[in-house]
Amino acid sequence: IQSLPTKKKVRFAINKSTQRVWCLVKTYEPEPESRKDALFWTKGELSDRTEEDMDIIDELEGRYRGALERAYKSAKKLGPKASQDETAISQVDLSFAVMATCSDARGLESDIYPSITDFIDRHRKAVIRTQKLIQTDNERAEFTEEELKLIRLQSVKFSTPSQLVARKLAAFDNHLIFQFAQFENSLYASSGFMSSSEIFLE
């Protein structure tokens, strides 16, 4: 049974002399024409600012692209066995110092470094190709354990670099959160208030 909504009471400030609700009206004087250039950006200034912003973005993307390229190359050299090695991400060449300067671009990896999409596509095609080769040799509806193992090996071979880089990026995110929590705790320690990280832990 749905209960009826409870009634709510609202009060307004009343002008006692007129018995009307107070209404605050602010009047602004129009700025003279001579002040408009000081208040608004000119087309030239907007164009210069846009060009400057694009230069900054290009530099940021170039730096992040280089970092991702080094990371994937180093991950690829580790081979498929690295997917089972918990210490393998320490060998992935992805500098946290460089990542910290590229944090604004975090989440845009596939746009900045399109080769990531190529890795995913090659991974998918390799698995499908292996399945088709096996099905060509026999017409059984289900794969045997050995056949599934072969498909898995192909999948691991092509997906390991992406897995390792993803784990390295996750380690960076965790490092960033830890650094922020430490800074926040030190900031709140002197004030006597509880930080958000401490509240979360509570």
PDB file of N, CA, C and O in Angstrom, residues 10-83:
ATOM      1  N   VAL A  10       5.387  25.938   3.994  1.00  0.00           N
ATOM      2  CA  VAL A  10       6.420  26.864   3.527  1.00  0.00           C
ATOM      3  C   VAL A  10       6.091  28.256   4.033  1.00  0.00           C
ATOM      4  O   VAL A  10       4.937  28.690   3.994  1.00  0.00           O
ATOM      5  N   ARG A  11       7.093  28.949   4.544  1.00  0.00           N
ATOM      6  CA  ARG A  11       6.885  30.321   5.026  1.00  0.00           C
ATOM      7  C   ARG A  11       7.715  31.293   4.204  1.00  0.00           C
ATOM      8  O   ARG A  11       8.826  30.979   3.801  1.00  0.00           O
ATOM      9  N   PHE A  12       7.169  32.474   3.970  1.00  0.00           N
ATOM     10  CA  PHE A  12       7.857  33.511   3.227  1.00  0.00           C
ATOM     11  C   PHE A  12       8.001  34.758   4.098  1.00  0.00           C
ATOM     12  O   PHE A  12       7.161  35.024   4.977  1.00  0.00           O
ATOM     13  N   ALA A  13       9.044  35.509   3.830  1.00  0.00           N
ATOM     14  CA  ALA A  13       9.228  36.779   4.529  1.00  0.00           C
ATOM     15  C   ALA A  13       8.230  37.798   3.980  1.00  0.00           C
ATOM     16  O   ALA A  13       8.159  38.003   2.769  1.00  0.00           O
ATOM     17  N   ILE A  14       7.457  38.435   4.870  1.00  0.00           N
ATOM     18  CA  ILE A  14       6.396  39.358   4.465  1.00  0.00           C
ATOM     19  C   ILE A  14       6.747  40.790   4.860  1.00  0.00           C
ATOM     20  O   ILE A  14       7.265  41.046   5.948  1.00  0.00           O
ATOM     21  N   ASN A  15       6.478  41.700   3.952  1.00  0.00           N
ATOM     22  CA  ASN A  15       6.570  43.129   4.259  1.00  0.00           C
ATOM     23  C   ASN A  15       5.335  43.493   5.076  1.00  0.00           C
ATOM     24  O   ASN A  15       4.200  43.445   4.578  1.00  0.00           O
ATOM     25  N   LYS A  16       5.515  43.832   6.333  1.00  0.00           N
ATOM     26  CA  LYS A  16       4.379  44.062   7.237  1.00  0.00           C
ATOM     27  C   LYS A  16       3.488  45.219   6.792  1.00  0.00           C
ATOM     28  O   LYS A  16       2.275  45.211   7.022  1.00  0.00           O
ATOM     29  N   SER A  17       4.080  46.196   6.139  1.00  0.00           N
ATOM     30  CA  SER A  17       3.280  47.359   5.741  1.00  0.00           C
ATOM     31  C   SER A  17       2.385  47.069   4.534  1.00  0.00           C
ATOM     32  O   SER A  17       1.287  47.617   4.417  1.00  0.00           O
ATOM     33  N   THR A  18       2.839  46.192   3.652  1.00  0.00           N
ATOM     34  CA  THR A  18       2.050  45.887   2.444  1.00  0.00           C
ATOM     35  C   THR A  18       1.475  44.477   2.467  1.00  0.00           C
ATOM     36  O   THR A  18       0.638  44.130   1.636  1.00  0.00           O
ATOM     37  N   GLN A  19       1.954  43.661   3.413  1.00  0.00           N
ATOM     38  CA  GLN A  19       1.535  42.260   3.511  1.00  0.00           C
ATOM     39  C   GLN A  19       1.859  41.462   2.239  1.00  0.00           C
ATOM     40  O   GLN A  19       1.166  40.520   1.875  1.00  0.00           O
ATOM     41  N   ARG A  20       2.932  41.857   1.576  1.00  0.00           N
ATOM     42  CA  ARG A  20       3.380  41.149   0.389  1.00  0.00           C
ATOM     43  C   ARG A  20       4.741  40.490   0.641  1.00  0.00           C
ATOM     44  O   ARG A  20       5.498  40.946   1.507  1.00  0.00           O
ATOM     45  N   VAL A  21       5.000  39.478  -0.143  1.00  0.00           N
ATOM     46  CA  VAL A  21       6.268  38.760   0.022  1.00  0.00           C
ATOM     47  C   VAL A  21       7.419  39.658  -0.404  1.00  0.00           C
ATOM     48  O   VAL A  21       7.341  40.341  -1.435  1.00  0.00           O
ATOM     49  N   TRP A  22       8.458  39.670   0.440  1.00  0.00           N
ATOM     50  CA  TRP A  22       9.634  40.468   0.096  1.00  0.00           C
ATOM     51  C   TRP A  22      10.272  39.928  -1.183  1.00  0.00           C
ATOM     52  O   TRP A  22      10.400  38.734  -1.360  1.00  0.00           O
ATOM     53  N   CYS A  23      10.663  40.822  -2.035  1.00  0.00           N
ATOM     54  CA  CYS A  23      11.350  40.440  -3.267  1.00  0.00           C
ATOM     55  C   CYS A  23      12.533  41.378  -3.465  1.00  0.00           C
ATOM     56  O   CYS A  23      12.346  42.603  -3.564  1.00  0.00           O
ATOM     57  N   LEU A  24      13.730  40.815  -3.453  1.00  0.00           N
ATOM     58  CA  LEU A  24      14.931  41.627  -3.587  1.00  0.00           C
ATOM     59  C   LEU A  24      15.262  41.812  -5.063  1.00  0.00           C
ATOM     60  O   LEU A  24      15.460  40.848  -5.788  1.00  0.00           O
ATOM     61  N   VAL A  25      15.275  43.043  -5.499  1.00  0.00           N
ATOM     62  CA  VAL A  25      15.582  43.356  -6.891  1.00  0.00           C
ATOM     63  C   VAL A  25      16.857  44.178  -6.932  1.00  0.00           C
ATOM     64  O   VAL A  25      16.964  45.213  -6.279  1.00  0.00           O
ATOM     65  N   LYS A  26      17.825  43.677  -7.700  1.00  0.00           N
ATOM     66  CA  LYS A  26      19.085  44.400  -7.854  1.00  0.00           C
ATOM     67  C   LYS A  26      19.133  45.034  -9.237  1.00  0.00           C
ATOM     68  O   LYS A  26      18.831  44.384 -10.234  1.00  0.00           O
ATOM     69  N   THR A  27      19.499  46.284  -9.267  1.00  0.00           N
ATOM     70  CA  THR A  27      19.582  47.002 -10.531  1.00  0.00           C
ATOM     71  C   THR A  27      21.043  47.259 -10.859  1.00  0.00           C
ATOM     72  O   THR A  27      21.806  47.742 -10.019  1.00  0.00           O
ATOM     73  N   TYR A  28      21.425  46.913 -12.068  1.00  0.00           N
ATOM     74  CA  TYR A  28      22.795  47.119 -12.503  1.00  0.00           C
ATOM     75  C   TYR A  28      22.811  48.161 -13.625  1.00  0.00           C
ATOM     76  O   TYR A  28      22.035  48.072 -14.576  1.00  0.00           O
ATOM     77  N   GLU A  29      23.693  49.091 -13.464  1.00  0.00           N
ATOM     78  CA  GLU A  29      23.845  50.112 -14.494  1.00  0.00           C
ATOM     79  C   GLU A  29      24.606  49.534 -15.684  1.00  0.00           C
ATOM     80  O   GLU A  29      25.580  48.798 -15.496  1.00  0.00           O
ATOM     81  N   PRO A  30      24.174  49.825 -16.898  1.00  0.00           N
ATOM     82  CA  PRO A  30      24.896  49.317 -18.070  1.00  0.00           C
ATOM     83  C   PRO A  30      26.292  49.900 -18.154  1.00  0.00           C
ATOM     84  O   PRO A  30      26.514  51.067 -17.823  1.00  0.00           O
ATOM     85  N   GLU A  31      27.244  49.057 -18.551  1.00  0.00           N
ATOM     86  CA  GLU A  31      28.622  49.505 -18.677  1.00  0.00           C
ATOM     87  C   GLU A  31      28.778  50.382 -19.922  1.00  0.00           C
ATOM     88  O   GLU A  31      28.166  50.099 -20.961  1.00  0.00           O
ATOM     89  N   PRO A  32      29.564  51.409 -19.844  1.00  0.00           N
ATOM     90  CA  PRO A  32      29.798  52.249 -21.025  1.00  0.00           C
ATOM     91  C   PRO A  32      30.562  51.482 -22.100  1.00  0.00           C
ATOM     92  O   PRO A  32      31.257  50.505 -21.815  1.00  0.00           O
ATOM     93  N   GLU A  33      30.422  51.918 -23.344  1.00  0.00           N
ATOM     94  CA  GLU A  33      31.071  51.265 -24.469  1.00  0.00           C
ATOM     95  C   GLU A  33      32.581  51.176 -24.293  1.00  0.00           C
ATOM     96  O   GLU A  33      33.220  50.213 -24.708  1.00  0.00           O
ATOM     97  N   SER A  34      33.137  52.191 -23.637  1.00  0.00           N
ATOM     98  CA  SER A  34      34.588  52.237 -23.455  1.00  0.00           C
ATOM     99  C   SER A  34      35.097  51.126 -22.546  1.00  0.00           C
ATOM    100  O   SER A  34      36.276  50.810 -22.537  1.00  0.00           O
ATOM    101  N   ARG A  35      34.194  50.527 -21.758  1.00  0.00           N
ATOM    102  CA  ARG A  35      34.587  49.475 -20.819  1.00  0.00           C
ATOM    103  C   ARG A  35      34.470  48.079 -21.425  1.00  0.00           C
ATOM    104  O   ARG A  35      34.947  47.106 -20.865  1.00  0.00           O
ATOM    105  N   LYS A  36      33.835  47.945 -22.570  1.00  0.00           N
ATOM    106  CA  LYS A  36      33.556  46.627 -23.130  1.00  0.00           C
ATOM    107  C   LYS A  36      34.829  45.856 -23.464  1.00  0.00           C
ATOM    108  O   LYS A  36      34.913  44.646 -23.268  1.00  0.00           O
ATOM    109  N   ASP A  37      35.831  46.558 -23.981  1.00  0.00           N
ATOM    110  CA  ASP A  37      37.090  45.894 -24.314  1.00  0.00           C
ATOM    111  C   ASP A  37      37.763  45.323 -23.078  1.00  0.00           C
ATOM    112  O   ASP A  37      38.483  44.323 -23.147  1.00  0.00           O
ATOM    113  N   ALA A  38      37.542  45.961 -21.931  1.00  0.00           N
ATOM    114  CA  ALA A  38      38.153  45.481 -20.687  1.00  0.00           C
ATOM    115  C   ALA A  38      37.367  44.312 -20.098  1.00  0.00           C
ATOM    116  O   ALA A  38      37.907  43.526 -19.326  1.00  0.00           O
ATOM    117  N   LEU A  39      36.078  44.215 -20.454  1.00  0.00           N
ATOM    118  CA  LEU A  39      35.229  43.176 -19.873  1.00  0.00           C
ATOM    119  C   LEU A  39      35.177  41.900 -20.712  1.00  0.00           C
ATOM    120  O   LEU A  39      35.022  40.805 -20.174  1.00  0.00           O
ATOM    121  N   PHE A  40      35.279  42.026 -22.016  1.00  0.00           N
ATOM    122  CA  PHE A  40      35.114  40.874 -22.915  1.00  0.00           C
ATOM    123  C   PHE A  40      36.380  40.633 -23.728  1.00  0.00           C
ATOM    124  O   PHE A  40      37.133  41.559 -24.015  1.00  0.00           O
ATOM    125  N   TRP A  41      36.562  39.365 -24.103  1.00  0.00           N
ATOM    126  CA  TRP A  41      37.701  39.006 -24.933  1.00  0.00           C
ATOM    127  C   TRP A  41      37.438  39.465 -26.359  1.00  0.00           C
ATOM    128  O   TRP A  41      36.338  39.299 -26.885  1.00  0.00           O
ATOM    129  N   THR A  42      38.455  39.983 -26.996  1.00  0.00           N
ATOM    130  CA  THR A  42      38.339  40.340 -28.406  1.00  0.00           C
ATOM    131  C   THR A  42      38.549  39.079 -29.247  1.00  0.00           C
ATOM    132  O   THR A  42      39.029  38.055 -28.755  1.00  0.00           O
ATOM    133  N   LYS A  43      38.191  39.131 -30.520  1.00  0.00           N
ATOM    134  CA  LYS A  43      38.371  37.973 -31.400  1.00  0.00           C
ATOM    135  C   LYS A  43      39.846  37.579 -31.490  1.00  0.00           C
ATOM    136  O   LYS A  43      40.185  36.388 -31.517  1.00  0.00           O
ATOM    137  N   GLY A  44      40.710  38.591 -31.528  1.00  0.00           N
ATOM    138  CA  GLY A  44      42.147  38.302 -31.590  1.00  0.00           C
ATOM    139  C   GLY A  44      42.633  37.598 -30.343  1.00  0.00           C
ATOM    140  O   GLY A  44      43.429  36.655 -30.417  1.00  0.00           O
ATOM    141  N   GLU A  45      42.147  38.054 -29.182  1.00  0.00           N
ATOM    142  CA  GLU A  45      42.554  37.441 -27.915  1.00  0.00           C
ATOM    143  C   GLU A  45      42.038  36.004 -27.817  1.00  0.00           C
ATOM    144  O   GLU A  45      42.742  35.109 -27.337  1.00  0.00           O
ATOM    145  N   LEU A  46      40.801  35.784 -28.262  1.00  0.00           N
ATOM    146  CA  LEU A  46      40.237  34.430 -28.247  1.00  0.00           C
ATOM    147  C   LEU A  46      41.022  33.502 -29.170  1.00  0.00           C
ATOM    148  O   LEU A  46      41.277  32.348 -28.837  1.00  0.00           O
ATOM    149  N   SER A  47      41.405  34.028 -30.329  1.00  0.00           N
ATOM    150  CA  SER A  47      42.182  33.237 -31.284  1.00  0.00           C
ATOM    151  C   SER A  47      43.547  32.885 -30.713  1.00  0.00           C
ATOM    152  O   SER A  47      44.006  31.736 -30.825  1.00  0.00           O
ATOM    153  N   ASP A  48      44.197  33.851 -30.064  1.00  0.00           N
ATOM    154  CA  ASP A  48      45.509  33.601 -29.452  1.00  0.00           C
ATOM    155  C   ASP A  48      45.395  32.573 -28.334  1.00  0.00           C
ATOM    156  O   ASP A  48      46.260  31.702 -28.192  1.00  0.00           O
ATOM    157  N   ARG A  49      44.325  32.700 -27.529  1.00  0.00           N
ATOM    158  CA  ARG A  49      44.131  31.772 -26.415  1.00  0.00           C
ATOM    159  C   ARG A  49      43.874  30.354 -26.932  1.00  0.00           C
ATOM    160  O   ARG A  49      44.429  29.380 -26.395  1.00  0.00           O
ATOM    161  N   THR A  50      43.058  30.234 -27.971  1.00  0.00           N
ATOM    162  CA  THR A  50      42.782  28.922 -28.553  1.00  0.00           C
ATOM    163  C   THR A  50      44.052  28.281 -29.098  1.00  0.00           C
ATOM    164  O   THR A  50      44.304  27.091 -28.897  1.00  0.00           O
ATOM    165  N   GLU A  51      44.853  29.091 -29.777  1.00  0.00           N
ATOM    166  CA  GLU A  51      46.111  28.580 -30.336  1.00  0.00           C
ATOM    167  C   GLU A  51      47.056  28.134 -29.223  1.00  0.00           C
ATOM    168  O   GLU A  51      47.709  27.085 -29.334  1.00  0.00           O
ATOM    169  N   GLU A  52      47.101  28.922 -28.154  1.00  0.00           N
ATOM    170  CA  GLU A  52      47.957  28.564 -27.018  1.00  0.00           C
ATOM    171  C   GLU A  52      47.480  27.271 -26.356  1.00  0.00           C
ATOM    172  O   GLU A  52      48.285  26.403 -26.006  1.00  0.00           O
ATOM    173  N   ASP A  53      46.150  27.146 -26.185  1.00  0.00           N
ATOM    174  CA  ASP A  53      45.588  25.935 -25.584  1.00  0.00           C
ATOM    175  C   ASP A  53      45.885  24.706 -26.439  1.00  0.00           C
ATOM    176  O   ASP A  53      46.195  23.631 -25.916  1.00  0.00           O
ATOM    177  N   MET A  54      45.777  24.852 -27.756  1.00  0.00           N
ATOM    178  CA  MET A  54      46.051  23.731 -28.655  1.00  0.00           C
ATOM    179  C   MET A  54      47.512  23.316 -28.586  1.00  0.00           C
ATOM    180  O   MET A  54      47.827  22.121 -28.653  1.00  0.00           O
ATOM    181  N   ASP A  55      48.412  24.281 -28.440  1.00  0.00           N
ATOM    182  CA  ASP A  55      49.837  23.964 -28.295  1.00  0.00           C
ATOM    183  C   ASP A  55      50.075  23.152 -27.021  1.00  0.00           C
ATOM    184  O   ASP A  55      50.856  22.189 -27.021  1.00  0.00           O
ATOM    185  N   ILE A  56      49.382  23.550 -25.947  1.00  0.00           N
ATOM    186  CA  ILE A  56      49.516  22.835 -24.671  1.00  0.00           C
ATOM    187  C   ILE A  56      48.981  21.414 -24.802  1.00  0.00           C
ATOM    188  O   ILE A  56      49.601  20.451 -24.328  1.00  0.00           O
ATOM    189  N   ILE A  57      47.828  21.277 -25.471  1.00  0.00           N
ATOM    190  CA  ILE A  57      47.220  19.957 -25.659  1.00  0.00           C
ATOM    191  C   ILE A  57      48.112  19.070 -26.516  1.00  0.00           C
ATOM    192  O   ILE A  57      48.326  17.888 -26.211  1.00  0.00           O
ATOM    193  N   ASP A  58      48.650  19.640 -27.592  1.00  0.00           N
ATOM    194  CA  ASP A  58      49.536  18.865 -28.471  1.00  0.00           C
ATOM    195  C   ASP A  58      50.770  18.372 -27.720  1.00  0.00           C
ATOM    196  O   ASP A  58      51.215  17.232 -27.891  1.00  0.00           O
ATOM    197  N   GLU A  59      51.320  19.254 -26.871  1.00  0.00           N
ATOM    198  CA  GLU A  59      52.514  18.886 -26.094  1.00  0.00           C
ATOM    199  C   GLU A  59      52.171  17.794 -25.083  1.00  0.00           C
ATOM    200  O   GLU A  59      52.924  16.831 -24.902  1.00  0.00           O
ATOM    201  N   LEU A  60      51.001  17.921 -24.439  1.00  0.00           N
ATOM    202  CA  LEU A  60      50.558  16.934 -23.455  1.00  0.00           C
ATOM    203  C   LEU A  60      50.307  15.589 -24.118  1.00  0.00           C
ATOM    204  O   LEU A  60      50.752  14.544 -23.627  1.00  0.00           O
ATOM    205  N   GLU A  61      49.604  15.604 -25.254  1.00  0.00           N
ATOM    206  CA  GLU A  61      49.319  14.363 -25.967  1.00  0.00           C
ATOM    207  C   GLU A  61      50.608  13.687 -26.441  1.00  0.00           C
ATOM    208  O   GLU A  61      50.732  12.466 -26.368  1.00  0.00           O
ATOM    209  N   GLY A  62      51.558  14.504 -26.927  1.00  0.00           N
ATOM    210  CA  GLY A  62      52.824  13.948 -27.390  1.00  0.00           C
ATOM    211  C   GLY A  62      53.595  13.281 -26.266  1.00  0.00           C
ATOM    212  O   GLY A  62      54.165  12.190 -26.439  1.00  0.00           O
ATOM    213  N   ARG A  63      53.584  13.921 -25.094  1.00  0.00           N
ATOM    214  CA  ARG A  63      54.286  13.363 -23.936  1.00  0.00           C
ATOM    215  C   ARG A  63      53.627  12.064 -23.476  1.00  0.00           C
ATOM    216  O   ARG A  63      54.304  11.072 -23.169  1.00  0.00           O
ATOM    217  N   TYR A  64      52.295  12.063 -23.434  1.00  0.00           N
ATOM    218  CA  TYR A  64      51.563  10.875 -22.973  1.00  0.00           C
ATOM    219  C   TYR A  64      51.663   9.751 -24.001  1.00  0.00           C
ATOM    220  O   TYR A  64      51.800   8.574 -23.645  1.00  0.00           O
ATOM    221  N   ARG A  65      51.621  10.105 -25.287  1.00  0.00           N
ATOM    222  CA  ARG A  65      51.749   9.102 -26.350  1.00  0.00           C
ATOM    223  C   ARG A  65      53.103   8.405 -26.252  1.00  0.00           C
ATOM    224  O   ARG A  65      53.205   7.188 -26.388  1.00  0.00           O
ATOM    225  N   GLY A  66      54.144   9.192 -26.019  1.00  0.00           N
ATOM    226  CA  GLY A  66      55.482   8.618 -25.879  1.00  0.00           C
ATOM    227  C   GLY A  66      55.576   7.685 -24.681  1.00  0.00           C
ATOM    228  O   GLY A  66      56.197   6.621 -24.759  1.00  0.00           O
ATOM    229  N   ALA A  67      54.931   8.083 -23.571  1.00  0.00           N
ATOM    230  CA  ALA A  67      54.950   7.242 -22.365  1.00  0.00           C
ATOM    231  C   ALA A  67      54.225   5.925 -22.606  1.00  0.00           C
ATOM    232  O   ALA A  67      54.698   4.855 -22.203  1.00  0.00           O
ATOM    233  N   LEU A  68      53.074   5.988 -23.276  1.00  0.00           N
ATOM    234  CA  LEU A  68      52.306   4.772 -23.560  1.00  0.00           C
ATOM    235  C   LEU A  68      53.036   3.863 -24.544  1.00  0.00           C
ATOM    236  O   LEU A  68      53.022   2.636 -24.396  1.00  0.00           O
ATOM    237  N   GLU A  69      53.686   4.463 -25.527  1.00  0.00           N
ATOM    238  CA  GLU A  69      54.431   3.678 -26.515  1.00  0.00           C
ATOM    239  C   GLU A  69      55.567   2.906 -25.848  1.00  0.00           C
ATOM    240  O   GLU A  69      55.766   1.716 -26.109  1.00  0.00           O
ATOM    241  N   ARG A  70      56.289   3.581 -24.950  1.00  0.00           N
ATOM    242  CA  ARG A  70      57.380   2.902 -24.223  1.00  0.00           C
ATOM    243  C   ARG A  70      56.828   1.787 -23.341  1.00  0.00           C
ATOM    244  O   ARG A  70      57.429   0.706 -23.234  1.00  0.00           O
ATOM    245  N   ALA A  71      55.678   2.046 -22.735  1.00  0.00           N
ATOM    246  CA  ALA A  71      55.069   1.051 -21.845  1.00  0.00           C
ATOM    247  C   ALA A  71      54.677  -0.207 -22.620  1.00  0.00           C
ATOM    248  O   ALA A  71      54.965  -1.335 -22.199  1.00  0.00           O
ATOM    249  N   TYR A  72      54.031  -0.036 -23.757  1.00  0.00           N
ATOM    250  CA  TYR A  72      53.583  -1.192 -24.544  1.00  0.00           C
ATOM    251  C   TYR A  72      54.757  -1.961 -25.136  1.00  0.00           C
ATOM    252  O   TYR A  72      54.729  -3.198 -25.196  1.00  0.00           O
ATOM    253  N   LYS A  73      55.795  -1.255 -25.577  1.00  0.00           N
ATOM    254  CA  LYS A  73      56.969  -1.931 -26.127  1.00  0.00           C
ATOM    255  C   LYS A  73      57.657  -2.781 -25.067  1.00  0.00           C
ATOM    256  O   LYS A  73      58.053  -3.918 -25.324  1.00  0.00           O
ATOM    257  N   SER A  74      57.797  -2.226 -23.864  1.00  0.00           N
ATOM    258  CA  SER A  74      58.446  -2.981 -22.782  1.00  0.00           C
ATOM    259  C   SER A  74      57.583  -4.148 -22.335  1.00  0.00           C
ATOM    260  O   SER A  74      58.094  -5.231 -22.018  1.00  0.00           O
ATOM    261  N   ALA A  75      56.251  -3.969 -22.347  1.00  0.00           N
ATOM    262  CA  ALA A  75      55.344  -5.048 -21.945  1.00  0.00           C
ATOM    263  C   ALA A  75      55.364  -6.185 -22.957  1.00  0.00           C
ATOM    264  O   ALA A  75      55.296  -7.361 -22.598  1.00  0.00           O
ATOM    265  N   LYS A  76      55.473  -5.825 -24.226  1.00  0.00           N
ATOM    266  CA  LYS A  76      55.490  -6.847 -25.282  1.00  0.00           C
ATOM    267  C   LYS A  76      56.735  -7.719 -25.193  1.00  0.00           C
ATOM    268  O   LYS A  76      56.700  -8.924 -25.461  1.00  0.00           O
ATOM    269  N   LYS A  77      57.859  -7.108 -24.784  1.00  0.00           N
ATOM    270  CA  LYS A  77      59.110  -7.854 -24.669  1.00  0.00           C
ATOM    271  C   LYS A  77      59.070  -8.897 -23.545  1.00  0.00           C
ATOM    272  O   LYS A  77      59.836  -9.860 -23.569  1.00  0.00           O
ATOM    273  N   LEU A  78      58.198  -8.706 -22.571  1.00  0.00           N
ATOM    274  CA  LEU A  78      58.141  -9.623 -21.424  1.00  0.00           C
ATOM    275  C   LEU A  78      57.542 -10.977 -21.786  1.00  0.00           C
ATOM    276  O   LEU A  78      57.780 -11.963 -21.093  1.00  0.00           O
ATOM    277  N   GLY A  79      56.741 -11.021 -22.851  1.00  0.00           N
ATOM    278  CA  GLY A  79      56.186 -12.294 -23.310  1.00  0.00           C
ATOM    279  C   GLY A  79      54.934 -12.711 -22.562  1.00  0.00           C
ATOM    280  O   GLY A  79      54.590 -12.149 -21.520  1.00  0.00           O
ATOM    281  N   PRO A  80      54.228 -13.731 -23.088  1.00  0.00           N
ATOM    282  CA  PRO A  80      52.955 -14.188 -22.512  1.00  0.00           C
ATOM    283  C   PRO A  80      53.047 -14.674 -21.067  1.00  0.00           C
ATOM    284  O   PRO A  80      52.099 -14.537 -20.303  1.00  0.00           O
ATOM    285  N   LYS A  81      54.196 -15.257 -20.691  1.00  0.00           N
ATOM    286  CA  LYS A  81      54.340 -15.798 -19.329  1.00  0.00           C
ATOM    287  C   LYS A  81      54.211 -14.709 -18.262  1.00  0.00           C
ATOM    288  O   LYS A  81      53.900 -14.996 -17.111  1.00  0.00           O
ATOM    289  N   ALA A  82      54.460 -13.464 -18.664  1.00  0.00           N
ATOM    290  CA  ALA A  82      54.400 -12.360 -17.707  1.00  0.00           C
ATOM    291  C   ALA A  82      52.988 -12.122 -17.190  1.00  0.00           C
ATOM    292  O   ALA A  82      52.798 -11.492 -16.151  1.00  0.00           O
ATOM    293  N   SER A  83      51.984 -12.644 -17.911  1.00  0.00           N
ATOM    294  CA  SER A  83      50.591 -12.449 -17.483  1.00  0.00           C
ATOM    295  C   SER A  83      50.315 -13.118 -16.141  1.00  0.00           C
ATOM    296  O   SER A  83      49.401 -12.727 -15.419  1.00  0.00           O
TER     297      SER A  83
END
